[in-house]
Tab-separated table of C-alpha atoms and ligand atoms in Angstrom:
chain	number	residue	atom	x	y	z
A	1	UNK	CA	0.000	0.000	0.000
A	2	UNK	CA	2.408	2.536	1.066
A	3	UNK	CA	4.667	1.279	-2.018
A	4	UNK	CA	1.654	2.729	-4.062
A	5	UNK	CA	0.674	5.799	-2.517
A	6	UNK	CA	4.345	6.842	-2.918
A	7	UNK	CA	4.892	5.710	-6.757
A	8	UNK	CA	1.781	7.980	-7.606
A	9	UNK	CA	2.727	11.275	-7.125
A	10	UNK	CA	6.268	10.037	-8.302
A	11	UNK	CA	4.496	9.046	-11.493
A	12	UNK	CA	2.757	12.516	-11.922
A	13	UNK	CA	6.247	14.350	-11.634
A	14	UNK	CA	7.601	11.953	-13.869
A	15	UNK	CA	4.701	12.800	-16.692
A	16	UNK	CA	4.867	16.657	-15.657
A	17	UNK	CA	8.498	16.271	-16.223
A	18	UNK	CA	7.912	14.902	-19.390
A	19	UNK	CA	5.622	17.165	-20.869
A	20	UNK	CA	8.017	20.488	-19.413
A	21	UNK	CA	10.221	18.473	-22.184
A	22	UNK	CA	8.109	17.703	-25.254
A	23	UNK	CA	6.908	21.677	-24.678
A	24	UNK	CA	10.349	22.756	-24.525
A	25	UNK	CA	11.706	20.376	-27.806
A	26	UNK	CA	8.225	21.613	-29.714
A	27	UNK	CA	9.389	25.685	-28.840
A	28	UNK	CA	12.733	25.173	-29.902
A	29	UNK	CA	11.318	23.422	-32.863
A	30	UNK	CA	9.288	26.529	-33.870
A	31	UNK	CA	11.985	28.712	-33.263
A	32	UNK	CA	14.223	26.640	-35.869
A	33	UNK	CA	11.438	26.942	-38.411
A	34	UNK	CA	11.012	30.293	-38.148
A	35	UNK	CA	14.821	30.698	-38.174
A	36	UNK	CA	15.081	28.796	-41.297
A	37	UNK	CA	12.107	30.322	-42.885
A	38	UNK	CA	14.159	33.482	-42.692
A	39	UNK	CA	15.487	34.855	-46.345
A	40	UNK	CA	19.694	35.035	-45.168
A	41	UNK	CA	19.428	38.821	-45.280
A	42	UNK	CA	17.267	38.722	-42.351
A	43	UNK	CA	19.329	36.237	-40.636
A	44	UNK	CA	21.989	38.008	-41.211
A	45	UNK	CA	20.797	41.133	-39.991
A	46	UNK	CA	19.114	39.331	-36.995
A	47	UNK	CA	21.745	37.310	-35.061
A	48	UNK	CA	25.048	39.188	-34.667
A	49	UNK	CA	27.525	36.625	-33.738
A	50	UNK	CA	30.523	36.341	-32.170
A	51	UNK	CA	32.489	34.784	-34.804
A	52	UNK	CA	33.830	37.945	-37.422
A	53	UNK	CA	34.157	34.770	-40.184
A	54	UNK	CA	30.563	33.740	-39.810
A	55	UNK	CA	29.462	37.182	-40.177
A	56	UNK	CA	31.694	38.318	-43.168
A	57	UNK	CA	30.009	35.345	-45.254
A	58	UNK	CA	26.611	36.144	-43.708
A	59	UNK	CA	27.315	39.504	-45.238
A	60	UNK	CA	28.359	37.645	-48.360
A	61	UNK	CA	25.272	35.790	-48.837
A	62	UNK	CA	23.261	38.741	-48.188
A	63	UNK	CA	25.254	40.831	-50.858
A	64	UNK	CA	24.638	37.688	-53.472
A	65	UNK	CA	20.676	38.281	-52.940
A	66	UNK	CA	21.469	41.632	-55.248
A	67	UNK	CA	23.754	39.630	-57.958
A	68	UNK	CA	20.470	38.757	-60.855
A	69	UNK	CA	21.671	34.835	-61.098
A	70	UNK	CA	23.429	34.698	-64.801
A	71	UNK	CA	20.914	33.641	-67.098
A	72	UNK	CA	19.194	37.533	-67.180
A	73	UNK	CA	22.741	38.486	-67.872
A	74	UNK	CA	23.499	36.203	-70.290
A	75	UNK	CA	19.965	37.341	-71.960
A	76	UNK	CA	21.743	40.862	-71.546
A	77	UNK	CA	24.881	39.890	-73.472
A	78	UNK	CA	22.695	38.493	-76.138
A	79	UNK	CA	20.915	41.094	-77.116
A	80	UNK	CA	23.043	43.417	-76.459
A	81	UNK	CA	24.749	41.740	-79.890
A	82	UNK	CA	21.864	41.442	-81.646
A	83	UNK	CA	21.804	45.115	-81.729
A	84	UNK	CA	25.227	45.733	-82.080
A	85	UNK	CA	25.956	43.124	-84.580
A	86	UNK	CA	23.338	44.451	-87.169
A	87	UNK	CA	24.859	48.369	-87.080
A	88	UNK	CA	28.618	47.037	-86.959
A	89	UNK	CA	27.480	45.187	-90.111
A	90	UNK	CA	25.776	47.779	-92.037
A	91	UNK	CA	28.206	50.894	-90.971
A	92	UNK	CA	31.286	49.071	-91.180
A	93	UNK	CA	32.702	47.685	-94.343
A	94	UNK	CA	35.645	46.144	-91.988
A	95	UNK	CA	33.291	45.138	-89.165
A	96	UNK	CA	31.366	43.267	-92.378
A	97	UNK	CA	35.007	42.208	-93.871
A	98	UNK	CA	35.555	40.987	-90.625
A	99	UNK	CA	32.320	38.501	-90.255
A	100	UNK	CA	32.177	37.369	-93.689
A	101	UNK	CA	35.743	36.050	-92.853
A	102	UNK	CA	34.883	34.682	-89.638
A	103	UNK	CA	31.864	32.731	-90.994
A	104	UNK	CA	33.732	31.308	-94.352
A	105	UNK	CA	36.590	29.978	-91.740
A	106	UNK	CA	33.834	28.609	-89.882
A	107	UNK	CA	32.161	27.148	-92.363
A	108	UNK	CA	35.117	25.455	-93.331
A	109	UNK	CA	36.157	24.018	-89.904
A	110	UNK	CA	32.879	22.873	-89.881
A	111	UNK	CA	32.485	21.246	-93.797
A	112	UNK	CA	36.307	19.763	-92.363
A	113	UNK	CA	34.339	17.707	-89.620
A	114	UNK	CA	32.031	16.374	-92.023
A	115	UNK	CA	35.008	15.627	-94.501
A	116	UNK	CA	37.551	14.113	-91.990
A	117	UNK	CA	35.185	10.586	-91.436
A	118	UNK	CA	34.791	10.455	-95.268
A	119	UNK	CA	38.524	11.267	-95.906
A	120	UNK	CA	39.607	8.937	-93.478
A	121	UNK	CA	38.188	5.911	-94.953
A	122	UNK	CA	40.921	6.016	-97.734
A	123	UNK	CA	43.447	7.104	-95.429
A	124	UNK	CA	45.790	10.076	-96.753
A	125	UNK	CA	45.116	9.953	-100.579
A	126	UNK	CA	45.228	12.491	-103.179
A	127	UNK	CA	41.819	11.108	-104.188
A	128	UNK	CA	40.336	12.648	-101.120
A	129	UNK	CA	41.381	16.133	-102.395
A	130	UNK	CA	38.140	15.048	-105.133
A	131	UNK	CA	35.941	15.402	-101.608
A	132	UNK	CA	37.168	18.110	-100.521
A	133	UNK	CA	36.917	20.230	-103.552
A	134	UNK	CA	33.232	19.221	-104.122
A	135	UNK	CA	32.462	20.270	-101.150
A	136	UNK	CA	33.637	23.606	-101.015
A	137	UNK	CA	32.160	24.758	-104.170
A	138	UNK	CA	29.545	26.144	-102.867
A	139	UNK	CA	30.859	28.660	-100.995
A	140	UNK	CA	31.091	31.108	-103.770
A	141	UNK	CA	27.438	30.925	-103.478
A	142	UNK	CA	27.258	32.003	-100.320
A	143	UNK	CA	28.912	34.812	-100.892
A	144	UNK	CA	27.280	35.824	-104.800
A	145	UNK	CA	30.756	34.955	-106.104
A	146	UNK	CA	30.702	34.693	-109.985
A	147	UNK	CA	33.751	32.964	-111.382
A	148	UNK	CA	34.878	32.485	-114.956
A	149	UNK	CA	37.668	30.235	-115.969
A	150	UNK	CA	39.740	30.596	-118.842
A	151	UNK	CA	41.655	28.515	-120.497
A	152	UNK	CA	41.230	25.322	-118.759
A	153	UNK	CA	41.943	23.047	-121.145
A	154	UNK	CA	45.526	23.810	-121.048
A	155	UNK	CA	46.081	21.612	-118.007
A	156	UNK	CA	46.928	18.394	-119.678
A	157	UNK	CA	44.209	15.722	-118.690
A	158	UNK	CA	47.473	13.103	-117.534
A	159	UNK	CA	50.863	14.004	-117.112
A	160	UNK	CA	52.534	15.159	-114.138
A	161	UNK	CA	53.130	19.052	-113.798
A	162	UNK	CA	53.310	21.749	-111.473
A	163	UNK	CA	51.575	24.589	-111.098
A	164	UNK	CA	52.032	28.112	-109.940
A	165	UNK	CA	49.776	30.542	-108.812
A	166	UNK	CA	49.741	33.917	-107.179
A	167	UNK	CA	47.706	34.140	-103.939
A	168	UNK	CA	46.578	37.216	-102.561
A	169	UNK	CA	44.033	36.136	-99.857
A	170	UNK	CA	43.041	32.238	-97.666
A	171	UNK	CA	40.127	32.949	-100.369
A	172	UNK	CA	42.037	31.896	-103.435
A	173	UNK	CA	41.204	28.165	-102.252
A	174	UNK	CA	37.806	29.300	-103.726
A	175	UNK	CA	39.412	30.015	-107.225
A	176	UNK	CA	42.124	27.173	-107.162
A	177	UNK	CA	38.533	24.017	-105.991
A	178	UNK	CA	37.354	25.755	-109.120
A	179	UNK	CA	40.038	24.564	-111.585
A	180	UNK	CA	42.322	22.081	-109.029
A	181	UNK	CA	42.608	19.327	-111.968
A	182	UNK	CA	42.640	16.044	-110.655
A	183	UNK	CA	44.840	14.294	-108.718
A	184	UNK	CA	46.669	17.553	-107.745
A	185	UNK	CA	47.646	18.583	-104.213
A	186	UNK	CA	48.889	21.995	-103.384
A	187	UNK	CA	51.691	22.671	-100.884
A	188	UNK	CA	50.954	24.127	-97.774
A	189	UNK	CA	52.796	26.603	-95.148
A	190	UNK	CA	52.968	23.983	-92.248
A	191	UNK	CA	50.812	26.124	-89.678
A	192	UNK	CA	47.739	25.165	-91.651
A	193	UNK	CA	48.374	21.533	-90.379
A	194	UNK	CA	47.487	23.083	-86.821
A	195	UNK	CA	44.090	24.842	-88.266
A	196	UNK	CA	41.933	22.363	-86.380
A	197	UNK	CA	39.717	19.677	-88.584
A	198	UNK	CA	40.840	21.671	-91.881
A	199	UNK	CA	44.485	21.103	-90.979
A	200	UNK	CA	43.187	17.239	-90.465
A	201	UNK	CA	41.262	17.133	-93.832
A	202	UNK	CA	44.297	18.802	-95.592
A	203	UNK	CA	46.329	16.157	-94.112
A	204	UNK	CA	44.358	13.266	-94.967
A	205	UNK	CA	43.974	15.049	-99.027
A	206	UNK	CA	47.740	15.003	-98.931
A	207	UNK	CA	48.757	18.682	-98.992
A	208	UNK	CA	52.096	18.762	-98.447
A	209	UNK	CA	52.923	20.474	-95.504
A	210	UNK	CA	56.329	22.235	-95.479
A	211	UNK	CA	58.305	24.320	-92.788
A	212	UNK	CA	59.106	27.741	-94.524
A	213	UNK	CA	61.075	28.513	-91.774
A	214	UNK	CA	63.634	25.928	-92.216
A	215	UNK	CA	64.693	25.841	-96.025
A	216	UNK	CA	66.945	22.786	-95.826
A	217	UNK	CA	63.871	20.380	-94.510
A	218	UNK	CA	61.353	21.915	-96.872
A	219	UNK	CA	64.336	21.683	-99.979
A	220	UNK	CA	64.406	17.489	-98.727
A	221	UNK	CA	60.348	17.458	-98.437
A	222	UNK	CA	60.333	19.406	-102.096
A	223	UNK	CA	62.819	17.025	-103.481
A	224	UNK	CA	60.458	14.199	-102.234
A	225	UNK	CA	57.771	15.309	-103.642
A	226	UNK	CA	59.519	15.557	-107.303
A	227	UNK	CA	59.961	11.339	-106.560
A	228	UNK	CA	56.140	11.134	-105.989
A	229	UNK	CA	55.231	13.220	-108.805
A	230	UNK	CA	56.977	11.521	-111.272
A	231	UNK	CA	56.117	7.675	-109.599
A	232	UNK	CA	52.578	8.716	-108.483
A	233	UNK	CA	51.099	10.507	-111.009
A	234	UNK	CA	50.400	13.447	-109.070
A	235	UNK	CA	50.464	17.191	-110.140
A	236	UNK	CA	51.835	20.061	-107.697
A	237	UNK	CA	50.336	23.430	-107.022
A	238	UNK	CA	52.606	25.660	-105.809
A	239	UNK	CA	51.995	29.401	-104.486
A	240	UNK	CA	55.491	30.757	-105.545
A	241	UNK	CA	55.181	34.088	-103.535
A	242	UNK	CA	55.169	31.939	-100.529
A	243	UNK	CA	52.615	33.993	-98.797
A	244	UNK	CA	49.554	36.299	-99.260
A	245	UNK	CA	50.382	39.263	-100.949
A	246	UNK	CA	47.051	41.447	-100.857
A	247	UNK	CA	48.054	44.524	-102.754
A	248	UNK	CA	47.686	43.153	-106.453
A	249	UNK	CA	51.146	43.191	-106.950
A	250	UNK	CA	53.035	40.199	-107.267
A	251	UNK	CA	56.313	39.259	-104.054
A	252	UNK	CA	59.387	37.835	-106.001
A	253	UNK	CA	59.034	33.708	-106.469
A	254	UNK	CA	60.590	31.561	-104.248
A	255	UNK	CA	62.526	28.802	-105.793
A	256	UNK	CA	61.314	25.516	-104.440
A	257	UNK	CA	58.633	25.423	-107.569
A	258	UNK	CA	61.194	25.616	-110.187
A	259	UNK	CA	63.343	23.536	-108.467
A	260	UNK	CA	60.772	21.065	-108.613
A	261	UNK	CA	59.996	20.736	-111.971
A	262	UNK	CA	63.737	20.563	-113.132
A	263	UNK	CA	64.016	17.692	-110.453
A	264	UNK	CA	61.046	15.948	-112.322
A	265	UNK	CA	62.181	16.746	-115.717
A	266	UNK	CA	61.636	13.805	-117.393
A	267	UNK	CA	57.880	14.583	-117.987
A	268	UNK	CA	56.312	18.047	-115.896
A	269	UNK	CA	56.242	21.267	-117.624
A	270	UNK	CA	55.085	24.332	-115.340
A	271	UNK	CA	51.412	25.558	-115.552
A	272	UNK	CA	51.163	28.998	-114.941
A	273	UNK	CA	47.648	29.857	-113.476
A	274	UNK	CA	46.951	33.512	-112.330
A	275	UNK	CA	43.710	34.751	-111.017
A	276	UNK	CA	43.165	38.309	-112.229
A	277	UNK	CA	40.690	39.829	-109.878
A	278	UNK	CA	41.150	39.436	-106.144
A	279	UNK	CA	38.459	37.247	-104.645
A	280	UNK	CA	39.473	39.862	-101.351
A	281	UNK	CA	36.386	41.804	-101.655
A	282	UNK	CA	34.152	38.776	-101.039
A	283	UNK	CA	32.148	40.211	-103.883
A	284	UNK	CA	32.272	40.397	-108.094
A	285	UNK	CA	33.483	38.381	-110.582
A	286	UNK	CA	36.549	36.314	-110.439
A	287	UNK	CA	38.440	35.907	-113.147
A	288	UNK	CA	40.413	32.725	-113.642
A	289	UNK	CA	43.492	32.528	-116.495
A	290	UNK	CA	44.957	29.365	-116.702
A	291	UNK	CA	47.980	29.954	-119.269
A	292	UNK	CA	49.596	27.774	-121.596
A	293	UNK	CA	52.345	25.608	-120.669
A	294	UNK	CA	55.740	27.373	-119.861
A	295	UNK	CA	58.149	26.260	-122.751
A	296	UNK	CA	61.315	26.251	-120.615
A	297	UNK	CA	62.491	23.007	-119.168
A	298	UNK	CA	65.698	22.595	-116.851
B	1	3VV	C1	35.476	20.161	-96.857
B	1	3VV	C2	36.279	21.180	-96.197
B	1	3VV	C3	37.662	20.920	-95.920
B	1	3VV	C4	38.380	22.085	-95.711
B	1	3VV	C5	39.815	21.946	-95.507
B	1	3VV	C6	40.555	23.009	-96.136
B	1	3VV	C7	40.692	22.712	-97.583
B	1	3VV	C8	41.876	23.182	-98.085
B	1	3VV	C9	42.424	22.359	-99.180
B	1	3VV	C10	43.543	22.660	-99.558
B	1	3VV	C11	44.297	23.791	-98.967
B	1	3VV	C12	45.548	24.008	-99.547
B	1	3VV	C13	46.304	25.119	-98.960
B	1	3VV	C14	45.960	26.344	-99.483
B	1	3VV	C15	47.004	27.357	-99.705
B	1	3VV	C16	48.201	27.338	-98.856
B	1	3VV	C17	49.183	28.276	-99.415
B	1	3VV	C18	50.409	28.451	-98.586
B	1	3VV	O1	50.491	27.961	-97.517
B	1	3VV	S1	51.624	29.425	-99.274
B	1	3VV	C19	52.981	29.121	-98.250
B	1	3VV	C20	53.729	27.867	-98.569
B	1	3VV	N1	54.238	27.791	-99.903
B	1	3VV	C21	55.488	28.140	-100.237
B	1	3VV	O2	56.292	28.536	-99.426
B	1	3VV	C22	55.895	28.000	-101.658
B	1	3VV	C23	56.961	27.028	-101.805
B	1	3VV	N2	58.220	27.572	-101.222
B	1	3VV	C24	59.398	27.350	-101.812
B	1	3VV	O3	59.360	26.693	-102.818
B	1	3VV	C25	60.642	27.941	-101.245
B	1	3VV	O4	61.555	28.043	-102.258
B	1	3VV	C26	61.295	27.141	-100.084
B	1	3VV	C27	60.314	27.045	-98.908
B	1	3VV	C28	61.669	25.747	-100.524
B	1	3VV	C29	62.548	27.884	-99.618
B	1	3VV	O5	62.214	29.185	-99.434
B	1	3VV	P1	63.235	30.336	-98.980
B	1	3VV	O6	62.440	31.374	-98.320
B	1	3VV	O7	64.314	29.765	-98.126
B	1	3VV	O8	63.862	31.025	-100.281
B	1	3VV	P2	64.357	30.530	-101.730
B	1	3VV	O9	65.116	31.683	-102.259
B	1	3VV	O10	63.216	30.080	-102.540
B	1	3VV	O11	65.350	29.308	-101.512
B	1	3VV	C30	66.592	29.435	-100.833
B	1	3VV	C31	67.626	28.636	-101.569
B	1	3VV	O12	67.261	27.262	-101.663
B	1	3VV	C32	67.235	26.844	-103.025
B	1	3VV	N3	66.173	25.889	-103.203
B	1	3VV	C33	64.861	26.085	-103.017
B	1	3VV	N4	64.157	24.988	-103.266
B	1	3VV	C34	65.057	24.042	-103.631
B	1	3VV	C35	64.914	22.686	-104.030
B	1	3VV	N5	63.707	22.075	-104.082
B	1	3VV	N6	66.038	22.028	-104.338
B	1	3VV	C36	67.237	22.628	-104.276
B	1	3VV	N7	67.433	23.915	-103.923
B	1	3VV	C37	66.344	24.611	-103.595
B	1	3VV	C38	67.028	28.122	-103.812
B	1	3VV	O13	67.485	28.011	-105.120
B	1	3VV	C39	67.795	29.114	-102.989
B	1	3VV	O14	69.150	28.982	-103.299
B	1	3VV	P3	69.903	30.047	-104.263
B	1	3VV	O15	69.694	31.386	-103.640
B	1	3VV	O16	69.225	29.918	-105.603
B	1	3VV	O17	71.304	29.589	-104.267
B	2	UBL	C1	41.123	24.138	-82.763
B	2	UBL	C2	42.033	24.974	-83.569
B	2	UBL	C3	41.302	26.014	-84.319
B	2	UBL	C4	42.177	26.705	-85.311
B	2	UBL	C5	41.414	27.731	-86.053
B	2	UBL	C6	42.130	28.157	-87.267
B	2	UBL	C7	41.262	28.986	-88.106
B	2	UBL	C8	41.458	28.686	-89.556
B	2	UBL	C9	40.240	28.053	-90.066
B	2	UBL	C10	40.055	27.523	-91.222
B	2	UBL	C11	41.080	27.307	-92.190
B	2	UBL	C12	40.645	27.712	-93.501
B	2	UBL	C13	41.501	27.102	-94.522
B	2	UBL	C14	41.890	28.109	-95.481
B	2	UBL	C15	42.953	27.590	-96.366
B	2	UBL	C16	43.743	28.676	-96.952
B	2	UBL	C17	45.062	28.742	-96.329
B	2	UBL	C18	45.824	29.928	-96.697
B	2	UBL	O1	45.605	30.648	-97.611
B	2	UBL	O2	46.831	30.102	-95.840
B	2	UBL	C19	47.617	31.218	-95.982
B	2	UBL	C20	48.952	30.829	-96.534
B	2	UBL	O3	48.780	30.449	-97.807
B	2	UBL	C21	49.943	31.945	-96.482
B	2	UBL	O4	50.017	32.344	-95.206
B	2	UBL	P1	50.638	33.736	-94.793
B	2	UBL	O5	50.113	34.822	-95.696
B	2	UBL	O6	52.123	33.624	-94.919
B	2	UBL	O7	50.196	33.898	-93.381
């Protein structure tokens, strides 16, 4: 009996006890919620504490709730160039130089990445130069390019030959697809190799690639290439000037060309093919005049 009447009111205290704790777990509860329902400004404005590196990136938060997020910027950027592309484009001829150049090497990175898987089923082959050629012809389209050929039929449709051209812009590959007879690969500065998927799809055409800075290894790659075109079959297009000359007239030749065709002799004469008009303008006619055969040989 007395065992009972003592456990009861040892019970109660026991349940008040209780209950003083559920009450005091449920208001700290609330005051978490409300604390986390808080935007961090507020917190951070709320609650100074004690530590100066918890408040410096409570002020940090707080000064991010001003920063837009970077899509609205983005959406800035972008039409802020839709507005300044147009008036760049239509009251600047070099601003519109400038794109038109941009989107034709573009365009050809990109036409490269189609070409490369095509290409590389042959492997590197002058035959690939055939894909490559059709399918940049249409770029003079693009652009309202007219060009006329002349003369054509003076490459011969068989023999080995080289020929020479003058180049005044990267836009004479335009003129030189329109004529490159077949079976011909033209020798390249060796940077071009480095061009991204067009340096690839040259590669895999067979352009020869040759170090202009170091005359005695492009002399041994030029003497090599008088072997192939004589055992090959192959025809040479050389740009004698060595570079891009833009102002119409034409840089003394280099003599690797020349070289060349007295090396291979025994069959090539040199073509001489000169475009007339600059192709520079990205506009007009283009004149191509492919010339009779040079007389000369070594
Ligand atoms: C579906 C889409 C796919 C898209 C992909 C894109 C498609 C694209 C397709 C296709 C693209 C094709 C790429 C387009 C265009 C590229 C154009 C260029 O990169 S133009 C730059 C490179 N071209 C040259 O440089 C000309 C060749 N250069 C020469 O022949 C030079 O003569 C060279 C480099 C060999 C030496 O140049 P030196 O600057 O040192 O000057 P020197 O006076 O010519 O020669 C020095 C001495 O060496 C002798 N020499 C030269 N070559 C010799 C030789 N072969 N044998 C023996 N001696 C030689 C010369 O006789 C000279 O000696 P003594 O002064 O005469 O005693
Ligand atoms: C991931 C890498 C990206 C690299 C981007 C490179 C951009 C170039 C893009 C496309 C290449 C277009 C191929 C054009 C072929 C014409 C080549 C040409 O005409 O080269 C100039 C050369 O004859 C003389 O060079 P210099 O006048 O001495 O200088």
């Amino acid at each position: 009996m007395g065992k009972g009447r003592n456990t009861a009111p040892r019970d109660t205290q026991a349940v008040c006890a209780e209950r003083e704790l559920e009450e005091k777990k449920d208001a700290a509860g609330a005051r978490e919620g409300q604390r986390r329902r808080q935007s961090p400004a507020e917190r951070s404005r709320g609650g100074a504490t004690k530590s100066p590196l918890v408040d410096a990136a409570k002020r940090c938060v707080a000064r991010m709730e001003l920063w837009p997020g970077i899509w609205p910027v983005l959406l800035l950027l972008f039409l802020l160039l839709l507005f300044l592309l147009p008036t760049l484009w239509f009251c600047s001829p070099s601003a519109k130089y400038f794109f038109k150049m941009a989107f034709y090497n573009g365009w050809i990175l990109f036409l490269a990445v189609l070409a490369i898987p095509v290409c590389a089923v042959r492997g590197r082959n002058v035959e690939n130069m055939k894909i490559l050629r059709l399918m940049l012809l249409h770029i003079k389209y693009l652009y309202g390019i007219r060009v006329e050929v002349r003369g054509a039929h003076h490459f011969p449709p068989s023999q080995p030959y080289v020929v020479v051209s003058n180049h005044q812009s990267s836009l004479d590959l335009l003129g030189m697809m329109e004529v490159l007879p077949g079976r011909c690969v033209p020798i390249a500065k060796r940077e071009l190799l480095w061009a991204g998927s067009a340096g690839l799809a040259c590669w895999l055409a067979g352009v020869i690639f040759i170090d202009r800075k170091r005359t005695g290894d492009a002399i041994s790659v030029m003497s090599e290439v008088a072997q192939t075109l004589l055992t090959q079959d192959v025809r040479v297009w050389v740009f004698p000037e060595g570079t891009r000359n833009h102002n119409g007239s034409m840089l003394p030749f280099k003599r690797g060309a020349f070289h060349l065709a007295v090396q291979a002799q025994s069959c090539p004469p040199i073509k001489t093919s000169i475009a007339r008009r600059s192709v520079a303008s990205l506009r007009g006619d283009v004149r191509y005049g492919c010339c009779p055969q040079c007389p000369q040989k070594g």
